[in-house]
Amino acid sequence: MLKKSFHSLIAIIAGTFIFLIAGSISFAQRVPTPEEVLGFKVGADYHLASYQQAIQYLKALEQASPRIKLFEMGKTSMGKPMMYAVITSAENMAKLDRLKEISRRLALVTGLTDEEARGLVAEGRAVVHIDGGLHGTEVAPAQHNLQLAYDLISSEDTDTRLIRENTILLLVFANPDGMDMVAEWYHQNLGTPYETSPMPWLYHVYAGHDNNRDSFMLNLVETQNIHGQANREWFPQILCSHHQTGPFPARIFIPPNVEPVNPNYHPMIIRWKNLIGTAIGAAFDRNGQSGAISRARYDLWSPDMVDTVGDLFHTVSICPETQLYHYATPHYYKINDFPEDFRDLTPSVFYPNPWKGGWWRLRDAVEYVLTCSKATLHTAALYREKLLYDRYQMGKDVIARFQKELPFAWIIPKTQWDAPTAAILLNKMIFMGIEVYQAEKNFASSGISYPAGTWIIPMNQPFSLFVKSIFEEQLLPDLTKYPTLWQGLVQPQKFADAYIRPYDIAGWTLPYQMGVTVSAVDTPLEVSLTPVEKAVPPAGKVEGSAGYAYLITPKTNNSFIAVNRILQAGGEVLRARESFSVEGKSYLPGTWIVLAGSISRSFMDALAKELFLTIEGTRGRVPVDTLKINTPRVALYKSWTASVDEGWTRWLFEQFEFPFVNIYDDDVRARELGKRFDVLVIPSMSTDDIVNGHKPGTMPPQYVGGITRAGVRNIKRFVEEGGTLVTLNSGCLFAVDELGLPVRDVLKDLRPAAGRGNVPAEPGPPKFACPKSILRMEFNAKHPVAFGMPEEAPAVFARPLAFDILPSFEKEKAPVVISKYPKGSLLMSGYLRGEKYLQNKASAMEVPLGKGRVILLGFGVQSRAQPHGTFKLLFNSLYYGSAR
Ligand SMILES: [Zn+2]
C-alpha cells in the first residue's frame, strides 16, 4: 500500500514536471506579475507607476511571452521613445505582417472585389487600439495598461483566449512625458498637505489638456505618432481612448453619446459605437460594477480629438470617461456629496444601475477601465468578421457616394495669399492618408481656369469624409428644435429656447483658420491627375539685383522665420509703414526691407529656397517711411496655474524661431521688466489666475499666489516707460480691468454663465452665445500689427470678447482699432447667437499708455496653434514692440 502510494506520488510529481517542461516550450519563463516588477499592485493606494517603470514591466513581459511585442512609434515632445505593445496569440504574432496587411487593404478598399474582401476578412483579425494616459493627471487608464497586458497574456479562460485568437491589441501610452511628470509630482507630495494638489505645469509640455484637441491639426509629435500608427500602419477597426473625467457621480461614461452628431460620420460608425457601449455597460452590470452612464456630456461634433477624428476614417472610436478622485489617493463619497438630482438613485434607460457612493480608490478606477477594455476586446472578438468587413464597406460606400454626390473634389490653387501655408494644410491631409493630386494640364471648373499643377483632392476615396469635415463650413444644429431628443431622467434639459453648447468647439473649418483658399467642385472634373507624395509650394528665389535692398512680402508666415534668421545673422531690416512702388512694382504696407549691405546674397538665396519665398532685389532707395526692426526681447508670462494657451504660444514661438524667455510670478513681482524686455506677452487666462494664482494652502508655497498687486504695478510701469504689453484673448480683460484702459468690454454682461455639463446655469435663452466658431473680421492692414493681413479674413472667436472705445480727453492717446467685426453677417462656421452685439465692435486694438502701449488681441489669433491665417497679428506685435 505504502509502496504504491509512493509511486503514485512520484507519478504525480513527474506529471507536474512534464507539464512545467511543456509550459516552458511556449514560455521562455514564467510571466511576471506587475507586482513582481513594480513592487506594488497596479492601482494600489498611493502608488503610481511611471512610464519608465511601465516600459520596464512590458519589457519583462516581452522576455517571458511570445504573446507580446514592443514597438516604438516615434519620440515624445520631450524626446522619450514612445513605445506601444502588440498583444495577441503566439500564432497571430507569427504572421503579424500579414495580418497588418489585411487590415490595411480592407480599410483602403481600392483594388478589392467584395469576394476578395470576404476572403481577407476570413483570414484577418480585428485590430483594436487602446490608449491610456493622454491626459496625464487622469491616471487610471495608463496604470490599467499594465494589468491589461498581464491579464491578456497570462489568463487561460475562454473569453481571454477568444480575445487573443481573434484580436490584435495595440496597447498605447498616449502621453509618456505626462505619465512621468505626474508620478513624480504625486510622489513628492505624498503624505504632505499637498498630496492632491494640481500639478503647477502642463502635463503635455506644450498643450496640456489640449493634447486631445490636436487630432486634425497634428501639431504635436505625439498626435502624429498616434495617428501615424492608426492611419498609416495598422488601420484598426476599433479605437478606445481612455479618459477619467466621468460625469459625477456616475463611475464611467460609455457610449451612446449625446447630440449633436457630426454629419460626416458614416451611420454605421454611430451604430457600432452604441453597440460597443452597450456591451461594455452589460459587462459592468455582470461584474457588479454599478454607475455606468451613457447619453451624458460627451457629444460627437468636433473631430479634433483622438477618437472623434478616428471615426472619420471608419475606425469605430470610443472615449470612455472613468471617474477620478485625485491621483492614487482614495476617497469616500456619501450620498449627500451627490448633486440633488442624482440622490434618489432612480434607474433610467441610460443609467440603469446608479452608483450609491462609498470608497473610490485608484484600483476601483483601474478595474472599471479594465472591464471597459476587456468588453471592447471581447466585442471585437465576437464581431471580428463584421467589423473587418464593415470597415471595408464604409470606405466603399464613401467612394460610391461621391461619384454621384457633391462635392466631387476640392481644388486648392497654388496661387494663394500665403502659398507655403497651403502646402502645410495639404501635407497634413497627406499624413492622415488622404490622396492628394496635381492636375497634369490646365483645366476649368465652375467657369474658373486653373493652371497645370493645381492641387486636387478627389472625394471618391475611402477617407474623404475627413476632408469634407475639415474643409466645409460647420453649421451647429439648433438642438432647441428637437426637445425630445434630449429628455432623460438624468440631467433633464430645460428647453424653452435654451442654448445648449457643444462639448468642445462649434466651428473649425481649417482652410478658413489657415487663410487658405479651397473650392468645392460641383461638376465632375475632366483632367488627368498625378499623385502627390508631398505638397511643395511654388519654388522660392531671389529676383533681380539688390543694390540697395531685398524686399520680402509680409503676406507669408515664413517671412517671420526669414527675418528672425536675418536679424540673428546681423542683417538690418526695415518695414515699410505704407504701400509703395519701386521699379514698376507695388508693395504692401509692412513689406520687409532687408538692407543689401548687411547680409550676403547667398544667405538670402538659401532662405528663399528653404522657405519658399519670392525675394525681390531693388537697386534704388525705397521711397517710403519705415520702421527699424530689431530682434524683440520677448517675455512670455508663465503662471503656476499652467495655462494651455501659454504652452501653445511657446510652441509657436519655437516653430517660428522667435527668441523669448518665460517669466514667472516672482519675475513680474520683483524685477524691472523694462530693462530686460521690449515685449511682455500674457496668454489667454483669467485675471484671477494672473493676479492671485493658487490660493495659499492649496499648493506647496513656492507655487502659491499670482503676480499680486505689486506685479500689476510693475506691468503698468513697464508699459508707461515704453514697453509693449501684448494680451491674448481672455488675457485682454486683465489689461482692460487692471490697467484701467479707456476701453469697454461690450460682452461683459452677456457672457453665458457656465452651467454643469451641457446644462446652462440659467433657464431661458442667453442674448449672446458663440462657442468657438469662425467669424468674419476686418483688418486695418496699415497698422503695424495687421501688416500682411487681407482687408477681410476669417478669424477664430475663441472667448466672448469685443471692445468699444471710451471717450478720451487726449486724442493722441486714443486707442487705435486694428481689427473689428464688420457690419454684415458674421458667422462663417459654427454657431452665433446675438450677432448685433459684435457688429462694428473692435476685436484687436492698440491702446497707448504712457510711453508704451498695450496690444489687445481679443480673439483667438493663435488659438491651439491652428489659425495660421492670423498668427501674423501676434508676430507683428513682437516686432512692433521693438521697432524704432
Ligand atoms: Zn481626459
Short mmCIF file of C-alpha atoms in Angstrom, two decimals, residues 423-782:
data_model
loop_
_atom_site.label_atom_id
_atom_site.label_comp_id
_atom_site.label_asym_id
_atom_site.label_seq_id
_atom_site.Cartn_x
_atom_site.Cartn_y
_atom_site.Cartn_z
CA ALA A 423 1.21 73.29 -48.59
CA ILE A 424 1.23 72.79 -44.81
CA LEU A 425 -2.52 72.16 -44.94
CA LEU A 426 -2.16 69.65 -47.77
CA ASN A 427 0.69 67.82 -46.08
CA LYS A 428 -1.50 67.34 -43.00
CA MET A 429 -4.08 65.72 -45.28
CA ILE A 430 -1.43 63.51 -46.88
CA PHE A 431 -0.09 62.49 -43.48
CA MET A 432 -3.55 61.31 -42.48
CA GLY A 433 -3.75 59.09 -45.55
CA ILE A 434 -5.69 61.36 -47.90
CA GLU A 435 -4.78 61.08 -51.56
CA VAL A 436 -3.77 64.46 -52.95
CA TYR A 437 -3.12 65.03 -56.66
CA GLN A 438 -1.91 67.65 -59.08
CA ALA A 439 -3.59 68.48 -62.38
CA GLU A 440 -1.38 67.45 -65.28
CA LYS A 441 -2.80 70.16 -67.56
CA ASN A 442 -4.70 73.44 -67.41
CA PHE A 443 -8.39 72.92 -66.70
CA ALA A 444 -11.56 74.79 -65.82
CA SER A 445 -14.13 74.27 -63.10
CA SER A 446 -17.26 76.37 -62.50
CA GLY A 447 -16.03 78.82 -65.12
CA ILE A 448 -12.66 79.34 -63.44
CA SER A 449 -9.44 78.33 -65.19
CA TYR A 450 -6.70 76.64 -63.24
CA PRO A 451 -3.14 76.01 -64.39
CA ALA A 452 -1.40 72.64 -64.54
CA GLY A 453 0.00 71.76 -61.14
CA THR A 454 -3.12 72.84 -59.25
CA TRP A 455 -3.71 70.63 -56.21
CA ILE A 456 -6.85 68.49 -56.23
CA ILE A 457 -8.38 66.22 -53.62
CA PRO A 458 -10.99 63.98 -55.24
CA MET A 459 -13.80 62.85 -52.95
CA ASN A 460 -14.06 59.33 -54.38
CA GLN A 461 -11.53 57.96 -51.90
CA PRO A 462 -12.26 56.00 -48.73
CA PHE A 463 -11.48 58.70 -46.14
CA SER A 464 -12.77 61.74 -47.96
CA LEU A 465 -15.35 62.41 -45.23
CA PHE A 466 -12.40 63.61 -43.18
CA VAL A 467 -11.54 66.18 -45.85
CA LYS A 468 -15.16 67.25 -46.13
CA SER A 469 -15.49 67.63 -42.40
CA ILE A 470 -12.29 69.69 -42.16
CA PHE A 471 -12.80 71.84 -45.29
CA GLU A 472 -16.51 72.66 -45.18
CA GLU A 473 -18.33 75.22 -43.06
CA GLN A 474 -19.88 73.88 -39.90
CA LEU A 475 -23.43 74.70 -39.02
CA LEU A 476 -24.09 73.56 -35.48
CA PRO A 477 -27.64 72.18 -35.43
CA ASP A 478 -30.04 74.21 -33.36
CA LEU A 479 -30.84 71.49 -30.87
CA THR A 480 -33.53 73.57 -29.24
CA LYS A 481 -35.71 72.49 -32.15
CA TYR A 482 -35.58 68.86 -31.06
CA PRO A 483 -36.52 68.86 -27.40
CA THR A 484 -37.47 65.20 -27.26
CA LEU A 485 -34.00 64.23 -28.39
CA TRP A 486 -32.71 65.46 -25.08
CA GLN A 487 -35.12 64.25 -22.47
CA GLY A 488 -33.71 61.89 -19.92
CA LEU A 489 -34.20 61.28 -16.27
CA VAL A 490 -30.60 62.17 -15.61
CA GLN A 491 -29.67 65.79 -16.21
CA PRO A 492 -33.02 66.70 -17.79
CA GLN A 493 -32.68 69.59 -20.18
CA LYS A 494 -34.79 72.72 -19.98
CA PHE A 495 -35.63 73.63 -23.49
CA ALA A 496 -37.59 76.82 -23.67
CA ASP A 497 -35.22 78.05 -26.36
CA ALA A 498 -32.26 77.31 -24.13
CA TYR A 499 -28.86 77.38 -25.66
CA ILE A 500 -27.01 74.09 -25.47
CA ARG A 501 -23.33 74.46 -26.09
CA PRO A 502 -21.31 71.74 -27.80
CA TYR A 503 -18.83 69.83 -25.64
CA ASP A 504 -15.89 71.47 -27.40
CA ILE A 505 -15.86 73.74 -30.43
CA ALA A 506 -18.68 74.63 -32.81
CA GLY A 507 -16.74 75.56 -35.96
CA TRP A 508 -13.22 74.70 -37.09
CA THR A 509 -13.09 74.94 -40.94
CA LEU A 510 -9.36 74.55 -41.37
CA PRO A 511 -8.86 76.39 -44.68
CA TYR A 512 -10.53 79.42 -43.05
CA GLN A 513 -8.34 79.14 -39.99
CA MET A 514 -5.21 78.81 -42.09
CA GLY A 515 -6.10 81.52 -44.58
CA VAL A 516 -6.03 79.03 -47.46
CA THR A 517 -8.42 79.24 -50.39
CA VAL A 518 -10.09 75.95 -51.35
CA SER A 519 -13.09 75.40 -53.62
CA ALA A 520 -15.57 72.58 -53.64
CA VAL A 521 -16.09 71.15 -57.12
CA ASP A 522 -19.73 70.72 -58.15
CA THR A 523 -19.24 69.15 -61.59
CA PRO A 524 -17.13 66.09 -62.36
CA LEU A 525 -13.56 67.13 -63.20
CA GLU A 526 -12.09 66.13 -66.52
CA VAL A 527 -8.36 66.37 -66.06
CA SER A 528 -5.59 63.82 -65.65
CA LEU A 529 -4.11 63.70 -62.18
CA THR A 530 -0.71 62.82 -60.76
CA PRO A 531 -0.49 61.69 -57.14
CA VAL A 532 1.43 63.98 -54.79
CA GLU A 533 3.61 62.45 -52.08
CA LYS A 534 4.44 65.78 -50.56
CA ALA A 535 2.86 69.12 -51.37
CA VAL A 536 5.58 71.57 -52.31
CA PRO A 537 4.75 75.27 -52.70
CA PRO A 538 5.97 77.20 -55.74
CA ALA A 539 9.75 77.46 -55.50
CA GLY A 540 11.25 80.50 -53.85
CA LYS A 541 14.02 82.59 -55.35
CA VAL A 542 15.75 85.93 -55.19
CA GLU A 543 14.84 88.00 -58.24
CA GLY A 544 16.82 90.90 -59.65
CA SER A 545 19.88 92.51 -58.24
CA ALA A 546 19.77 94.00 -54.78
CA GLY A 547 21.86 97.12 -54.99
CA TYR A 548 20.01 98.69 -52.10
CA ALA A 549 17.75 96.09 -50.53
CA TYR A 550 15.87 92.82 -50.67
CA LEU A 551 12.08 93.11 -50.43
CA ILE A 552 10.02 90.34 -48.82
CA THR A 553 6.25 90.23 -48.83
CA PRO A 554 4.54 90.46 -45.41
CA LYS A 555 1.82 88.05 -46.59
CA THR A 556 3.78 84.88 -45.92
CA ASN A 557 4.16 83.48 -42.42
CA ASN A 558 7.54 82.09 -43.42
CA SER A 559 8.76 85.67 -43.76
CA PHE A 560 8.90 85.81 -39.95
CA ILE A 561 11.29 82.87 -39.86
CA ALA A 562 13.35 84.56 -42.55
CA VAL A 563 13.51 87.87 -40.67
CA ASN A 564 14.39 86.15 -37.40
CA ARG A 565 17.29 84.44 -39.13
CA ILE A 566 18.40 87.63 -40.89
CA LEU A 567 18.41 89.55 -37.60
CA GLN A 568 20.26 86.69 -35.94
CA ALA A 569 22.89 86.87 -38.68
CA GLY A 570 23.34 90.60 -38.10
CA GLY A 571 21.25 91.81 -41.04
CA GLU A 572 19.49 95.18 -41.00
CA VAL A 573 15.74 95.03 -41.52
CA LEU A 574 13.20 97.83 -42.04
CA ARG A 575 9.46 97.65 -42.56
CA ALA A 576 7.50 99.88 -44.89
CA ARG A 577 4.85 101.84 -43.00
CA GLU A 578 2.80 102.41 -46.17
CA SER A 579 2.33 100.83 -49.55
CA PHE A 580 4.87 101.95 -52.15
CA SER A 581 6.08 101.37 -55.68
CA VAL A 582 9.59 100.82 -56.81
CA GLU A 583 10.98 99.82 -60.20
CA GLY A 584 7.44 99.49 -61.57
CA LYS A 585 6.16 97.14 -58.88
CA SER A 586 3.88 97.96 -55.96
CA TYR A 587 4.34 96.66 -52.44
CA LEU A 588 2.08 96.30 -49.41
CA PRO A 589 2.42 98.12 -46.12
CA GLY A 590 4.63 96.01 -43.87
CA THR A 591 6.89 94.84 -46.70
CA TRP A 592 10.23 93.76 -45.23
CA ILE A 593 13.19 95.75 -46.50
CA VAL A 594 16.48 93.96 -45.86
CA LEU A 595 19.44 96.24 -46.50
CA ALA A 596 21.67 94.57 -49.05
CA GLY A 597 24.91 95.73 -47.46
CA SER A 598 24.09 93.94 -44.23
CA ILE A 599 23.68 90.40 -45.50
CA SER A 600 25.11 88.18 -48.20
CA ARG A 601 23.32 87.22 -51.36
CA SER A 602 23.99 83.54 -50.72
CA PHE A 603 22.30 83.80 -47.30
CA MET A 604 19.22 85.30 -48.97
CA ASP A 605 19.29 82.70 -51.76
CA ALA A 606 19.29 79.91 -49.19
CA LEU A 607 16.40 81.49 -47.26
CA ALA A 608 14.32 81.95 -50.40
CA LYS A 609 14.85 78.34 -51.35
CA GLU A 610 14.21 76.77 -47.96
CA LEU A 611 11.24 78.95 -47.02
CA PHE A 612 9.65 79.22 -50.49
CA LEU A 613 9.90 83.00 -50.51
CA THR A 614 9.99 85.24 -53.51
CA ILE A 615 12.52 87.88 -52.55
CA GLU A 616 12.92 90.85 -54.85
CA GLY A 617 16.12 92.81 -55.13
CA THR A 618 15.89 96.54 -55.63
CA ARG A 619 18.69 98.80 -56.79
CA GLY A 620 17.41 102.18 -55.68
CA ARG A 621 16.32 103.51 -52.31
CA VAL A 622 12.77 102.63 -51.35
CA PRO A 623 10.57 105.73 -51.21
CA VAL A 624 8.63 105.02 -48.05
CA ASP A 625 8.59 105.71 -44.30
CA THR A 626 9.98 102.77 -42.40
CA LEU A 627 10.17 101.16 -39.00
CA LYS A 628 13.58 99.85 -37.95
CA ILE A 629 13.13 96.23 -36.92
CA ASN A 630 15.18 94.76 -34.09
CA THR A 631 15.16 91.32 -32.56
CA PRO A 632 12.49 91.78 -29.91
CA ARG A 633 13.36 90.90 -26.34
CA VAL A 634 10.23 88.92 -25.57
CA ALA A 635 8.95 87.71 -22.20
CA LEU A 636 6.15 85.16 -22.20
CA TYR A 637 4.33 85.06 -18.87
CA LYS A 638 4.06 81.56 -17.41
CA SER A 639 1.77 81.04 -14.46
CA TRP A 640 1.80 78.19 -11.94
CA THR A 641 -1.85 77.71 -12.85
CA ALA A 642 -0.47 76.07 -16.02
CA SER A 643 -2.05 77.90 -18.94
CA VAL A 644 -2.60 75.79 -22.04
CA ASP A 645 -2.56 78.95 -24.14
CA GLU A 646 0.91 79.77 -22.79
CA GLY A 647 2.05 76.32 -23.95
CA TRP A 648 0.71 76.77 -27.46
CA THR A 649 2.20 80.26 -27.68
CA ARG A 650 5.57 78.91 -26.59
CA TRP A 651 5.31 76.15 -29.19
CA LEU A 652 4.53 78.72 -31.87
CA PHE A 653 7.45 80.99 -30.91
CA GLU A 654 9.76 77.98 -31.20
CA GLN A 655 8.34 76.96 -34.58
CA PHE A 656 8.79 80.46 -36.00
CA GLU A 657 12.17 80.90 -34.34
CA PHE A 658 11.35 83.86 -32.12
CA PRO A 659 13.75 84.17 -29.22
CA PHE A 660 11.87 84.56 -25.91
CA VAL A 661 12.07 83.74 -22.23
CA ASN A 662 9.38 82.54 -19.90
CA ILE A 663 8.88 84.74 -16.88
CA TYR A 664 7.10 83.70 -13.69
CA ASP A 665 5.18 85.45 -10.93
CA ASP A 666 8.29 86.35 -8.94
CA ASP A 667 9.92 87.90 -12.04
CA VAL A 668 6.88 90.09 -12.53
CA ARG A 669 6.73 90.99 -8.84
CA ALA A 670 10.38 91.72 -8.33
CA ARG A 671 12.28 92.60 -11.45
CA GLU A 672 12.42 95.72 -13.53
CA LEU A 673 10.83 94.34 -16.64
CA GLY A 674 11.75 97.29 -18.85
CA LYS A 675 15.49 96.66 -18.50
CA ARG A 676 15.14 93.10 -19.70
CA PHE A 677 12.31 93.14 -22.22
CA ASP A 678 10.68 95.09 -25.03
CA VAL A 679 7.53 92.98 -25.10
CA LEU A 680 5.59 91.13 -22.45
CA VAL A 681 3.06 88.58 -23.71
CA ILE A 682 0.21 87.47 -21.47
CA PRO A 683 -1.60 84.39 -22.75
CA SER A 684 -5.33 83.78 -22.63
CA MET A 685 -6.13 83.24 -18.96
CA SER A 686 -8.30 84.71 -16.24
CA THR A 687 -7.36 87.84 -14.32
CA ASP A 688 -7.77 85.88 -11.08
CA ASP A 689 -5.22 83.29 -12.24
CA ILE A 690 -2.78 86.04 -13.20
CA VAL A 691 -3.14 88.26 -10.14
CA ASN A 692 -3.96 85.77 -7.39
CA GLY A 693 -2.80 82.40 -8.74
CA HIS A 694 -3.22 79.40 -6.48
CA LYS A 695 -4.72 80.17 -3.07
CA PRO A 696 -2.47 79.82 0.00
CA GLY A 697 -2.64 76.33 1.46
CA THR A 698 -3.65 74.66 -1.81
CA MET A 699 -0.13 74.17 -3.16
CA PRO A 700 3.46 73.97 -1.96
CA PRO A 701 4.30 77.58 -1.02
CA GLN A 702 6.59 78.27 -3.99
CA TYR A 703 3.62 77.86 -6.38
CA VAL A 704 1.13 79.94 -4.43
CA GLY A 705 -0.05 83.44 -5.33
CA GLY A 706 -0.01 85.22 -8.67
CA ILE A 707 1.77 88.37 -9.75
CA THR A 708 -0.09 90.20 -6.91
CA ARG A 709 -0.80 93.95 -6.83
CA ALA A 710 2.95 94.57 -6.94
CA GLY A 711 3.12 92.71 -10.23
CA VAL A 712 0.20 94.69 -11.64
CA ARG A 713 2.06 97.92 -10.73
CA ASN A 714 5.26 96.61 -12.33
CA ILE A 715 3.48 95.77 -15.55
CA LYS A 716 1.88 99.20 -15.62
CA ARG A 717 5.26 100.85 -15.05
CA PHE A 718 6.81 98.66 -17.76
CA VAL A 719 4.26 99.94 -20.28
CA GLU A 720 4.36 103.56 -19.12
CA GLU A 721 8.13 103.59 -19.51
CA GLY A 722 7.89 102.44 -23.12
CA GLY A 723 7.24 98.70 -23.05
CA THR A 724 4.71 96.82 -25.15
CA LEU A 725 2.22 94.57 -23.41
CA VAL A 726 0.54 92.03 -25.70
CA THR A 727 -2.52 90.30 -24.28
CA LEU A 728 -4.16 87.31 -25.90
CA ASN A 729 -7.89 86.63 -25.75
CA SER A 730 -9.06 86.40 -22.09
CA GLY A 731 -5.75 87.95 -21.08
CA CYS A 732 -7.10 91.21 -22.58
CA LEU A 733 -9.52 91.55 -19.68
CA PHE A 734 -6.55 91.65 -17.32
CA ALA A 735 -5.18 94.65 -19.22
CA VAL A 736 -8.54 96.39 -19.58
CA ASP A 737 -9.55 95.97 -15.93
CA GLU A 738 -6.25 96.16 -14.08
CA LEU A 739 -4.51 98.87 -16.11
CA GLY A 740 -7.65 100.99 -16.45
CA LEU A 741 -7.62 101.23 -20.24
CA PRO A 742 -10.16 103.55 -21.89
CA VAL A 743 -11.90 100.55 -23.41
CA ARG A 744 -15.26 98.97 -22.70
CA ASP A 745 -15.73 95.20 -22.64
CA VAL A 746 -19.05 95.11 -24.53
CA LEU A 747 -19.94 91.49 -23.77
CA LYS A 748 -19.33 91.87 -20.03
CA ASP A 749 -22.95 91.27 -19.03
CA LEU A 750 -23.74 88.98 -21.95
CA ARG A 751 -21.35 86.11 -21.40
CA PRO A 752 -23.33 82.91 -20.76
CA ALA A 753 -22.89 81.76 -17.19
CA ALA A 754 -21.28 78.35 -17.22
CA GLY A 755 -23.60 75.51 -16.30
CA ARG A 756 -22.87 71.91 -15.43
CA GLY A 757 -22.23 69.70 -18.44
CA ASN A 758 -24.43 70.88 -21.25
CA VAL A 759 -26.95 72.45 -18.92
CA PRO A 760 -26.96 76.23 -18.94
CA ALA A 761 -26.86 77.79 -15.49
CA GLU A 762 -29.95 79.86 -16.13
CA PRO A 763 -33.11 78.79 -17.93
CA GLY A 764 -34.14 80.69 -21.00
CA PRO A 765 -32.15 81.86 -23.96
CA PRO A 766 -28.96 83.82 -23.46
CA LYS A 767 -28.78 87.01 -25.51
CA PHE A 768 -25.34 86.12 -26.75
CA ALA A 769 -23.72 82.76 -27.40
CA CYS A 770 -20.79 81.80 -29.58
CA PRO A 771 -18.92 78.63 -28.71
CA LYS A 772 -15.58 78.58 -30.53
CA SER A 773 -16.53 79.45 -34.11
CA ILE A 774 -15.16 81.24 -37.13
CA LEU A 775 -16.36 84.77 -37.81
CA ARG A 776 -15.72 87.37 -40.45
CA MET A 777 -13.22 90.02 -39.42
CA GLU A 778 -11.98 93.30 -40.92
CA PHE A 779 -8.32 94.26 -40.59
CA ASN A 780 -6.57 97.60 -40.75
CA ALA A 781 -3.60 96.30 -42.72
CA LYS A 782 -1.88 99.68 -42.43
#
